[in-house]
PDB file of C-alpha atoms in Angstrom:
ATOM      1  CA  MET A 743      23.397  -8.947  27.964  1.00 82.00           C
ATOM      2  CA  ALA A 744      23.803  -7.704  24.398  1.00 88.00           C
ATOM      3  CA  ARG A 745      27.329  -7.321  23.009  1.00 91.00           C
ATOM      4  CA  TRP A 746      28.669  -6.067  19.690  1.00 93.00           C
ATOM      5  CA  TYR A 747      29.695  -8.652  17.093  1.00 93.00           C
ATOM      6  CA  ILE A 748      31.187  -8.242  13.633  1.00 91.00           C
ATOM      7  CA  ILE A 749      29.425 -10.271  10.951  1.00 92.00           C
ATOM      8  CA  HIS A 750      31.231 -11.080   7.706  1.00 92.00           C
ATOM      9  CA  ALA A 751      28.936 -10.670   4.688  1.00 93.00           C
ATOM     10  CA  TYR A 752      29.343 -10.648   0.931  1.00 93.00           C
ATOM     11  CA  SER A 753      30.696  -7.274  -0.131  1.00 89.00           C
ATOM     12  CA  GLY A 754      27.927  -5.124  -1.576  1.00 90.00           C
ATOM     13  CA  PHE A 755      25.192  -6.978   0.336  1.00 93.00           C
ATOM     14  CA  GLU A 756      25.742  -5.404   3.772  1.00 93.00           C
ATOM     15  CA  ASN A 757      22.425  -3.514   3.806  1.00 93.00           C
ATOM     16  CA  LYS A 758      20.484  -6.588   2.615  1.00 95.00           C
ATOM     17  CA  VAL A 759      22.089  -8.643   5.402  1.00 95.00           C
ATOM     18  CA  LYS A 760      21.140  -5.961   7.945  1.00 95.00           C
ATOM     19  CA  GLU A 761      17.504  -5.948   6.777  1.00 95.00           C
ATOM     20  CA  ALA A 762      17.349  -9.762   6.620  1.00 95.00           C
ATOM     21  CA  ILE A 763      18.633 -10.197  10.193  1.00 95.00           C
ATOM     22  CA  ILE A 764      16.162  -7.645  11.575  1.00 95.00           C
ATOM     23  CA  SER A 765      13.151  -9.002   9.664  1.00 95.00           C
ATOM     24  CA  GLU A 766      13.957 -12.664  10.424  1.00 94.00           C
ATOM     25  CA  ALA A 767      14.388 -11.871  14.139  1.00 94.00           C
ATOM     26  CA  GLU A 768      10.960 -10.200  14.132  1.00 94.00           C
ATOM     27  CA  ARG A 769       9.413 -13.088  12.200  1.00 94.00           C
ATOM     28  CA  ILE A 770      10.544 -15.768  14.643  1.00 94.00           C
ATOM     29  CA  GLY A 771      10.072 -13.681  17.795  1.00 93.00           C
ATOM     30  CA  LEU A 772      13.713 -12.966  18.664  1.00 92.00           C
ATOM     31  CA  SER A 773      13.723  -9.207  18.032  1.00 90.00           C
ATOM     32  CA  GLN A 774      14.281  -8.503  21.753  1.00 93.00           C
ATOM     33  CA  LEU A 775      17.682 -10.238  21.405  1.00 93.00           C
ATOM     34  CA  VAL A 776      18.726  -8.099  18.412  1.00 92.00           C
ATOM     35  CA  GLU A 777      19.383  -4.659  19.836  1.00 92.00           C
ATOM     36  CA  ALA A 778      20.982  -3.054  16.765  1.00 91.00           C
ATOM     37  CA  VAL A 779      22.369  -3.950  13.334  1.00 92.00           C
ATOM     38  CA  GLU A 780      24.539  -1.344  11.601  1.00 90.00           C
ATOM     39  CA  VAL A 781      26.553  -0.964   8.411  1.00 88.00           C
ATOM     40  CA  PRO A 782      29.466   1.389   9.208  1.00 82.00           C
ATOM     41  CA  THR A 783      29.574   4.197   6.630  1.00 81.00           C
ATOM     42  CA  GLU A 784      31.234   7.571   6.205  1.00 76.00           C
ATOM     43  CA  THR A 785      30.452  10.645   4.132  1.00 76.00           C
ATOM     44  CA  VAL A 786      33.106  11.712   1.643  1.00 77.00           C
ATOM     45  CA  THR A 787      33.239  14.423  -0.984  1.00 76.00           C
ATOM     46  CA  GLU A 788      33.834  13.307  -4.554  1.00 75.00           C
ATOM     47  CA  VAL A 789      34.224  15.373  -7.691  1.00 74.00           C
ATOM     48  CA  LYS A 790      32.249  13.872 -10.561  1.00 72.00           C
ATOM     49  CA  ARG A 791      32.064  15.659 -13.899  1.00 69.00           C
ATOM     50  CA  GLY A 792      33.276  18.880 -12.299  1.00 66.00           C
ATOM     51  CA  LYS A 793      30.710  18.917  -9.474  1.00 73.00           C
ATOM     52  CA  LYS A 794      31.293  18.242  -5.769  1.00 75.00           C
ATOM     53  CA  VAL A 795      29.034  15.476  -4.486  1.00 79.00           C
ATOM     54  CA  GLN A 796      28.583  14.115  -0.935  1.00 80.00           C
ATOM     55  CA  VAL A 797      28.639  10.311  -1.040  1.00 79.00           C
ATOM     56  CA  GLU A 798      27.996   7.672   1.640  1.00 79.00           C
ATOM     57  CA  ARG A 799      30.745   5.067   1.500  1.00 78.00           C
ATOM     58  CA  LYS A 800      31.171   1.921   3.573  1.00 81.00           C
ATOM     59  CA  PHE A 801      34.393   2.082   5.513  1.00 75.00           C
ATOM     60  CA  MET A 802      34.266  -1.615   6.389  1.00 81.00           C
ATOM     61  CA  PRO A 803      33.109  -3.245   3.131  1.00 87.00           C
ATOM     62  CA  GLY A 804      31.981  -6.820   3.720  1.00 90.00           C
ATOM     63  CA  TYR A 805      31.198  -6.328   7.422  1.00 90.00           C
ATOM     64  CA  VAL A 806      28.095  -5.595   9.476  1.00 92.00           C
ATOM     65  CA  LEU A 807      28.085  -4.710  13.180  1.00 92.00           C
ATOM     66  CA  ALA A 808      25.315  -6.171  15.320  1.00 92.00           C
ATOM     67  CA  LYS A 809      24.531  -5.754  19.014  1.00 93.00           C
ATOM     68  CA  LEU A 810      23.138  -9.152  19.961  1.00 93.00           C
ATOM     69  CA  ALA A 811      22.228 -11.052  23.113  1.00 92.00           C
ATOM     70  CA  MET A 812      24.033 -14.141  21.821  1.00 92.00           C
ATOM     71  CA  ASN A 813      22.490 -17.577  22.245  1.00 93.00           C
ATOM     72  CA  ASP A 814      22.142 -20.606  19.965  1.00 92.00           C
ATOM     73  CA  ASP A 815      18.998 -19.242  18.294  1.00 93.00           C
ATOM     74  CA  ILE A 816      20.599 -15.886  17.448  1.00 93.00           C
ATOM     75  CA  TYR A 817      23.804 -17.597  16.292  1.00 93.00           C
ATOM     76  CA  HIS A 818      21.844 -19.812  13.871  1.00 93.00           C
ATOM     77  CA  LEU A 819      19.623 -16.926  12.739  1.00 94.00           C
ATOM     78  CA  VAL A 820      22.708 -14.923  11.700  1.00 93.00           C
ATOM     79  CA  LYS A 821      24.677 -17.890  10.289  1.00 92.00           C
ATOM     80  CA  ASN A 822      21.715 -18.952   8.134  1.00 93.00           C
ATOM     81  CA  THR A 823      21.051 -15.443   6.798  1.00 94.00           C
ATOM     82  CA  PRO A 824      21.665 -15.333   3.025  1.00 94.00           C
ATOM     83  CA  LYS A 825      24.948 -13.631   2.031  1.00 94.00           C
ATOM     84  CA  VAL A 826      26.487 -14.119   5.523  1.00 93.00           C
ATOM     85  CA  THR A 827      29.736 -16.083   5.650  1.00 91.00           C
ATOM     86  CA  GLY A 828      30.079 -16.043   9.444  1.00 89.00           C
ATOM     87  CA  PHE A 829      31.190 -14.099  12.479  1.00 90.00           C
ATOM     88  CA  LEU A 830      34.579 -12.554  13.073  1.00 86.00           C
ATOM     89  CA  GLY A 831      36.309 -14.661  15.709  1.00 83.00           C
ATOM     90  CA  THR A 832      38.498 -17.701  16.214  1.00 80.00           C
ATOM     91  CA  ASN A 833      37.407 -21.157  15.042  1.00 75.00           C
ATOM     92  CA  ASN A 834      34.244 -19.542  13.644  1.00 68.00           C
ATOM     93  CA  LYS A 835      33.097 -18.783  17.209  1.00 83.00           C
ATOM     94  CA  PRO A 836      31.614 -15.298  17.490  1.00 89.00           C
ATOM     95  CA  GLN A 837      34.053 -13.011  19.298  1.00 89.00           C
ATOM     96  CA  PRO A 838      32.378  -9.912  20.775  1.00 90.00           C
ATOM     97  CA  ILE A 839      34.120  -6.556  20.519  1.00 89.00           C
ATOM     98  CA  SER A 840      34.133  -3.995  23.291  1.00 86.00           C
ATOM     99  CA  ASP A 841      31.618  -1.152  23.396  1.00 82.00           C
ATOM    100  CA  LYS A 842      34.622   1.175  23.152  1.00 83.00           C
ATOM    101  CA  GLU A 843      35.749  -0.444  19.893  1.00 84.00           C
ATOM    102  CA  ALA A 844      32.203  -0.342  18.479  1.00 81.00           C
ATOM    103  CA  ALA A 845      31.954   3.323  19.475  1.00 78.00           C
ATOM    104  CA  ARG A 846      35.065   3.978  17.381  1.00 77.00           C
ATOM    105  CA  TYR A 847      33.221   2.847  14.262  1.00 74.00           C
ATOM    106  CA  PHE A 848      30.150   4.923  15.075  1.00 70.00           C
ATOM    107  CA  GLY A 849      32.221   7.846  16.314  1.00 62.00           C
ATOM    108  CA  ALA A 850      33.926   7.963  12.927  1.00 54.00           C
ATOM    109  CA  ARG A 851      30.518   8.006  11.254  1.00 53.00           C
ATOM    110  CA  GLU A 852      29.211  10.783  13.526  1.00 53.00           C
ATOM    111  CA  GLN A 853      32.383  12.780  12.996  1.00 51.00           C
ATOM    112  CA  ALA A 854      32.093  12.292   9.226  1.00 47.00           C
ATOM    113  CA  ALA A 855      28.442  13.382   9.317  1.00 51.00           C
ATOM    114  CA  ALA A 856      29.326  16.490  11.329  1.00 51.00           C
ATOM    115  CA  GLU A 857      32.229  17.368   9.046  1.00 51.00           C
ATOM    116  CA  PRO A 858      32.573  15.496   5.753  1.00 50.00           C
ATOM    117  CA  ARG A 859      36.065  14.155   5.263  1.00 50.00           C
ATOM    118  CA  LYS A 860      38.450  16.244   3.212  1.00 52.00           C
ATOM    119  CA  SER A 861      39.436  13.269   1.086  1.00 55.00           C
ATOM    120  CA  VAL A 862      38.173  13.838  -2.413  1.00 64.00           C
ATOM    121  CA  VAL A 863      37.864  11.369  -5.264  1.00 70.00           C
ATOM    122  CA  VAL A 864      38.277  12.765  -8.756  1.00 80.00           C
ATOM    123  CA  ASP A 865      37.488  11.036 -12.038  1.00 84.00           C
ATOM    124  CA  TYR A 866      40.735  12.137 -13.736  1.00 84.00           C
ATOM    125  CA  GLU A 867      44.427  11.551 -13.068  1.00 85.00           C
ATOM    126  CA  ILE A 868      47.848  12.893 -14.066  1.00 89.00           C
ATOM    127  CA  GLY A 869      48.254  12.819 -17.849  1.00 91.00           C
ATOM    128  CA  ASP A 870      44.504  12.899 -18.586  1.00 91.00           C
ATOM    129  CA  GLN A 871      42.990  15.413 -21.010  1.00 92.00           C
ATOM    130  CA  VAL A 872      40.575  17.743 -19.171  1.00 90.00           C
ATOM    131  CA  LYS A 873      38.364  20.696 -20.020  1.00 90.00           C
ATOM    132  CA  VAL A 874      38.282  23.787 -17.815  1.00 88.00           C
ATOM    133  CA  ASN A 875      34.651  24.662 -17.068  1.00 86.00           C
ATOM    134  CA  ALA A 876      34.995  27.755 -14.844  1.00 83.00           C
ATOM    135  CA  GLY A 877      37.012  30.923 -14.445  1.00 80.00           C
ATOM    136  CA  PRO A 878      39.010  32.855 -17.037  1.00 81.00           C
ATOM    137  CA  PHE A 879      40.194  29.652 -18.747  1.00 83.00           C
ATOM    138  CA  ALA A 880      36.691  28.212 -19.202  1.00 85.00           C
ATOM    139  CA  SER A 881      36.409  26.069 -22.371  1.00 85.00           C
ATOM    140  CA  PHE A 882      40.205  25.623 -22.578  1.00 89.00           C
ATOM    141  CA  ASN A 883      41.468  22.048 -22.787  1.00 90.00           C
ATOM    142  CA  GLY A 884      44.605  20.921 -21.034  1.00 91.00           C
ATOM    143  CA  VAL A 885      46.553  18.056 -19.507  1.00 93.00           C
ATOM    144  CA  VAL A 886      46.607  17.287 -15.771  1.00 91.00           C
ATOM    145  CA  GLU A 887      50.142  17.767 -14.412  1.00 93.00           C
ATOM    146  CA  GLU A 888      49.611  17.608 -10.631  1.00 91.00           C
ATOM    147  CA  LEU A 889      46.878  16.747  -8.118  1.00 87.00           C
ATOM    148  CA  ASP A 890      46.967  18.283  -4.621  1.00 85.00           C
ATOM    149  CA  PHE A 891      44.379  16.447  -2.522  1.00 79.00           C
ATOM    150  CA  ASP A 892      45.180  18.437   0.644  1.00 77.00           C
ATOM    151  CA  LYS A 893      44.166  21.696  -1.037  1.00 81.00           C
ATOM    152  CA  SER A 894      41.675  20.182  -3.537  1.00 82.00           C
ATOM    153  CA  ARG A 895      43.637  21.766  -6.381  1.00 87.00           C
ATOM    154  CA  VAL A 896      44.768  20.509  -9.784  1.00 89.00           C
ATOM    155  CA  LYS A 897      47.548  21.902 -11.970  1.00 93.00           C
ATOM    156  CA  VAL A 898      46.607  21.807 -15.650  1.00 92.00           C
ATOM    157  CA  SER A 899      48.849  22.670 -18.582  1.00 93.00           C
ATOM    158  CA  VAL A 900      46.758  24.677 -21.052  1.00 91.00           C
ATOM    159  CA  SER A 901      47.884  26.071 -24.403  1.00 87.00           C
ATOM    160  CA  ILE A 902      47.723  29.873 -24.404  1.00 83.00           C
ATOM    161  CA  PHE A 903      48.890  31.544 -27.643  1.00 80.00           C
ATOM    162  CA  GLY A 904      50.569  28.284 -28.651  1.00 83.00           C
ATOM    163  CA  ARG A 905      52.555  28.023 -25.445  1.00 89.00           C
ATOM    164  CA  ALA A 906      51.932  25.449 -22.669  1.00 88.00           C
ATOM    165  CA  THR A 907      51.090  27.321 -19.464  1.00 88.00           C
ATOM    166  CA  PRO A 908      50.467  25.661 -16.068  1.00 90.00           C
ATOM    167  CA  VAL A 909      47.247  26.833 -14.403  1.00 90.00           C
ATOM    168  CA  GLU A 910      46.181  25.904 -10.873  1.00 91.00           C
ATOM    169  CA  LEU A 911      42.435  25.283 -10.443  1.00 89.00           C
ATOM    170  CA  GLY A 912      40.000  23.721  -7.984  1.00 86.00           C
ATOM    171  CA  PHE A 913      39.027  20.078  -8.539  1.00 85.00           C
ATOM    172  CA  GLU A 914      35.464  21.122  -9.408  1.00 84.00           C
ATOM    173  CA  GLU A 915      36.653  23.598 -12.070  1.00 86.00           C
ATOM    174  CA  VAL A 916      37.769  20.887 -14.521  1.00 87.00           C
ATOM    175  CA  GLU A 917      36.211  17.764 -15.979  1.00 87.00           C
ATOM    176  CA  LEU A 918      37.585  14.783 -17.816  1.00 87.00           C
ATOM    177  CA  VAL A 919      37.365  14.943 -21.626  1.00 85.00           C
ATOM    178  CA  ARG A 920      35.622  11.739 -22.668  1.00 78.00           C
ATOM    179  CA  GLY A 921      36.310  10.205 -25.978  1.00 64.00           C
TER     180      GLY A 921
END
């Protein structure tokens, strides 16, 4: 019976590990024992250079989930896969996780795919010089005073007639001044 296992891999090589396990299992005739190999990811919205972008991000960096019918051959196939450091478990013995726990990881991914997470990553922070690129203050420069991630808003202090004035804008309406 196949059970879910968590495989520890080098961070950044999760997809290569996934592909290597699947292809090696096919090559040596064990593919019927490897039911699934997944890299848990989520979709988040980031603001880069004033534009909203949907990005796939691993929410368990350095880990791969695999549904395996564990035996000595499968254990050695996974352990000898390049960029794999081992299984999650005690004394380096693979410890299966419940289907319910595995479903949590995939449920989060399905939920994220259905509705991208509100969390937004911006490429500027408080105190940074930014340029307004939309609205009535377009082409004005200012300094970031506040970031409100719940509302995806930024408060920027712009100079209007020589006087610093706070202006509230959307994250995508400003971009970092490089230089």
